[in-house]
């Protein structure tokens, strides 16, 4: 496996196949890639096997810090200008490039 030194890709795939047969992992194949997802039973199994406390959860299962309700995107910008203002900022009164600008 490219991200882990030691096991080959075949060994990782066989491990995932074994965990899938026991219901600890859900494997999805799409566009020539296997995607493996831990189930709730798989998380419990790994906690027990590795001796981890219940407070440790996968990063994908942690609640994300959400924005407070009622805030508008315009308020978040502060003093920044809008990200896209069209092409008007590039053309002056005397012309410029595009649509008849220039000499």
mmCIF file of C-alpha atoms in Angstrom:
data_model
loop_
_atom_site.group_PDB
_atom_site.id
_atom_site.type_symbol
_atom_site.label_atom_id
_atom_site.label_comp_id
_atom_site.label_asym_id
_atom_site.label_seq_id
_atom_site.Cartn_x
_atom_site.Cartn_y
_atom_site.Cartn_z
ATOM 1 C CA UNK A 1 0.000 0.000 0.000
ATOM 2 C CA UNK A 2 1.482 3.398 -0.941
ATOM 3 C CA UNK A 3 0.657 5.113 2.389
ATOM 4 C CA UNK A 4 1.838 2.307 4.700
ATOM 5 C CA UNK A 5 5.287 0.745 4.686
ATOM 6 C CA UNK A 6 5.403 -3.018 5.032
ATOM 7 C CA UNK A 7 2.221 -4.673 3.725
ATOM 8 C CA UNK A 8 1.618 -5.134 0.028
ATOM 9 C CA UNK A 9 -1.533 -3.946 -1.697
ATOM 10 C CA UNK A 10 -2.750 -7.547 -1.847
ATOM 11 C CA UNK A 11 -2.367 -7.951 1.922
ATOM 12 C CA UNK A 12 -4.365 -4.774 2.567
ATOM 13 C CA UNK A 13 -7.114 -5.903 0.175
ATOM 14 C CA UNK A 14 -7.322 -9.334 1.840
ATOM 15 C CA UNK A 15 -7.515 -7.702 5.277
ATOM 16 C CA UNK A 16 -10.376 -5.481 4.109
ATOM 17 C CA UNK A 17 -12.105 -8.496 2.544
ATOM 18 C CA UNK A 18 -11.873 -10.350 5.882
ATOM 19 C CA UNK A 19 -13.186 -7.354 7.842
ATOM 20 C CA UNK A 20 -15.995 -6.933 5.299
ATOM 21 C CA UNK A 21 -17.086 -10.571 5.694
ATOM 22 C CA UNK A 22 -17.422 -10.001 9.448
ATOM 23 C CA UNK A 23 -19.424 -6.787 8.936
ATOM 24 C CA UNK A 24 -16.741 -4.435 10.258
ATOM 25 C CA UNK A 25 -16.063 -2.682 6.942
ATOM 26 C CA UNK A 26 -18.202 -1.694 3.950
ATOM 27 C CA UNK A 27 -16.303 -1.803 0.641
ATOM 28 C CA UNK A 28 -17.445 0.139 -2.422
ATOM 29 C CA UNK A 29 -15.805 -0.195 -5.834
ATOM 30 C CA UNK A 30 -15.937 2.771 -8.190
ATOM 31 C CA UNK A 31 -13.796 3.786 -11.136
ATOM 32 C CA UNK A 32 -11.093 1.166 -10.502
ATOM 33 C CA UNK A 33 -10.708 2.048 -6.805
ATOM 34 C CA UNK A 34 -11.911 0.297 -3.655
ATOM 35 C CA UNK A 35 -13.272 2.591 -0.947
ATOM 36 C CA UNK A 36 -13.435 1.077 2.564
ATOM 37 C CA UNK A 37 -15.687 2.498 5.272
ATOM 38 C CA UNK A 38 -15.680 1.403 8.914
ATOM 39 C CA UNK A 39 -19.069 0.439 10.296
ATOM 40 C CA UNK A 40 -20.089 1.105 13.900
ATOM 41 C CA UNK A 41 -19.322 -2.553 14.687
ATOM 42 C CA UNK A 42 -15.906 -2.137 13.061
ATOM 43 C CA UNK A 43 -15.100 0.849 15.237
ATOM 44 C CA UNK A 44 -16.047 -1.102 18.361
ATOM 45 C CA UNK A 45 -13.983 -4.094 17.219
ATOM 46 C CA UNK A 46 -10.887 -1.938 16.600
ATOM 47 C CA UNK A 47 -11.328 -0.187 19.961
ATOM 48 C CA UNK A 48 -11.372 -3.559 21.703
ATOM 49 C CA UNK A 49 -8.556 -5.040 19.601
ATOM 50 C CA UNK A 50 -6.253 -2.022 19.990
ATOM 51 C CA UNK A 51 -7.265 -1.260 23.581
ATOM 52 C CA UNK A 52 -8.429 2.281 22.823
ATOM 53 C CA UNK A 53 -10.703 4.277 25.165
ATOM 54 C CA UNK A 54 -14.243 5.178 24.057
ATOM 55 C CA UNK A 55 -13.297 8.872 23.693
ATOM 56 C CA UNK A 56 -11.169 8.127 20.652
ATOM 57 C CA UNK A 57 -13.282 8.196 17.497
ATOM 58 C CA UNK A 58 -12.358 8.453 13.810
ATOM 59 C CA UNK A 59 -11.939 12.023 12.555
ATOM 60 C CA UNK A 60 -14.842 11.519 10.148
ATOM 61 C CA UNK A 61 -17.154 10.771 13.077
ATOM 62 C CA UNK A 62 -16.293 13.902 15.048
ATOM 63 C CA UNK A 63 -18.837 16.678 14.920
ATOM 64 C CA UNK A 64 -17.663 19.627 12.870
ATOM 65 C CA UNK A 65 -17.795 23.051 14.425
ATOM 66 C CA UNK A 66 -20.732 24.650 12.687
ATOM 67 C CA UNK A 67 -21.434 28.283 12.107
ATOM 68 C CA UNK A 68 -23.923 29.991 14.418
ATOM 69 C CA UNK A 69 -27.418 30.201 12.973
ATOM 70 C CA UNK A 70 -28.707 33.461 11.544
ATOM 71 C CA UNK A 71 -25.394 34.743 10.196
ATOM 72 C CA UNK A 72 -25.318 35.877 6.621
ATOM 73 C CA UNK A 73 -22.403 35.359 4.268
ATOM 74 C CA UNK A 74 -22.120 39.117 3.649
ATOM 75 C CA UNK A 75 -21.431 39.670 7.345
ATOM 76 C CA UNK A 76 -18.567 37.180 7.260
ATOM 77 C CA UNK A 77 -16.686 39.142 4.621
ATOM 78 C CA UNK A 78 -15.858 42.091 6.832
ATOM 79 C CA UNK A 79 -13.992 44.740 4.820
ATOM 80 C CA UNK A 80 -13.120 42.460 1.913
ATOM 81 C CA UNK A 81 -14.397 43.221 -1.556
ATOM 82 C CA UNK A 82 -16.537 40.684 -3.430
ATOM 83 C CA UNK A 83 -14.509 37.863 -4.975
ATOM 84 C CA UNK A 84 -15.727 38.520 -8.560
ATOM 85 C CA UNK A 85 -16.682 41.925 -9.883
ATOM 86 C CA UNK A 86 -16.887 41.195 -13.574
ATOM 87 C CA UNK A 87 -14.593 42.828 -16.110
ATOM 88 C CA UNK A 88 -15.381 46.456 -15.194
ATOM 89 C CA UNK A 89 -12.397 46.771 -12.880
ATOM 90 C CA UNK A 90 -10.088 46.077 -15.834
ATOM 91 C CA UNK A 91 -11.549 48.720 -18.162
ATOM 92 C CA UNK A 92 -11.100 52.389 -17.542
ATOM 93 C CA UNK A 93 -13.210 55.260 -18.931
ATOM 94 C CA UNK A 94 -10.811 55.789 -21.813
ATOM 95 C CA UNK A 95 -11.151 52.192 -22.974
ATOM 96 C CA UNK A 96 -8.874 49.287 -22.644
ATOM 97 C CA UNK A 97 -8.974 45.809 -24.000
ATOM 98 C CA UNK A 98 -12.089 44.190 -25.436
ATOM 99 C CA UNK A 99 -15.158 45.612 -27.198
ATOM 100 C CA UNK A 100 -13.606 48.415 -29.151
ATOM 101 C CA UNK A 101 -11.157 49.528 -26.517
ATOM 102 C CA UNK A 102 -7.747 50.741 -27.517
ATOM 103 C CA UNK A 103 -6.726 52.990 -30.392
#
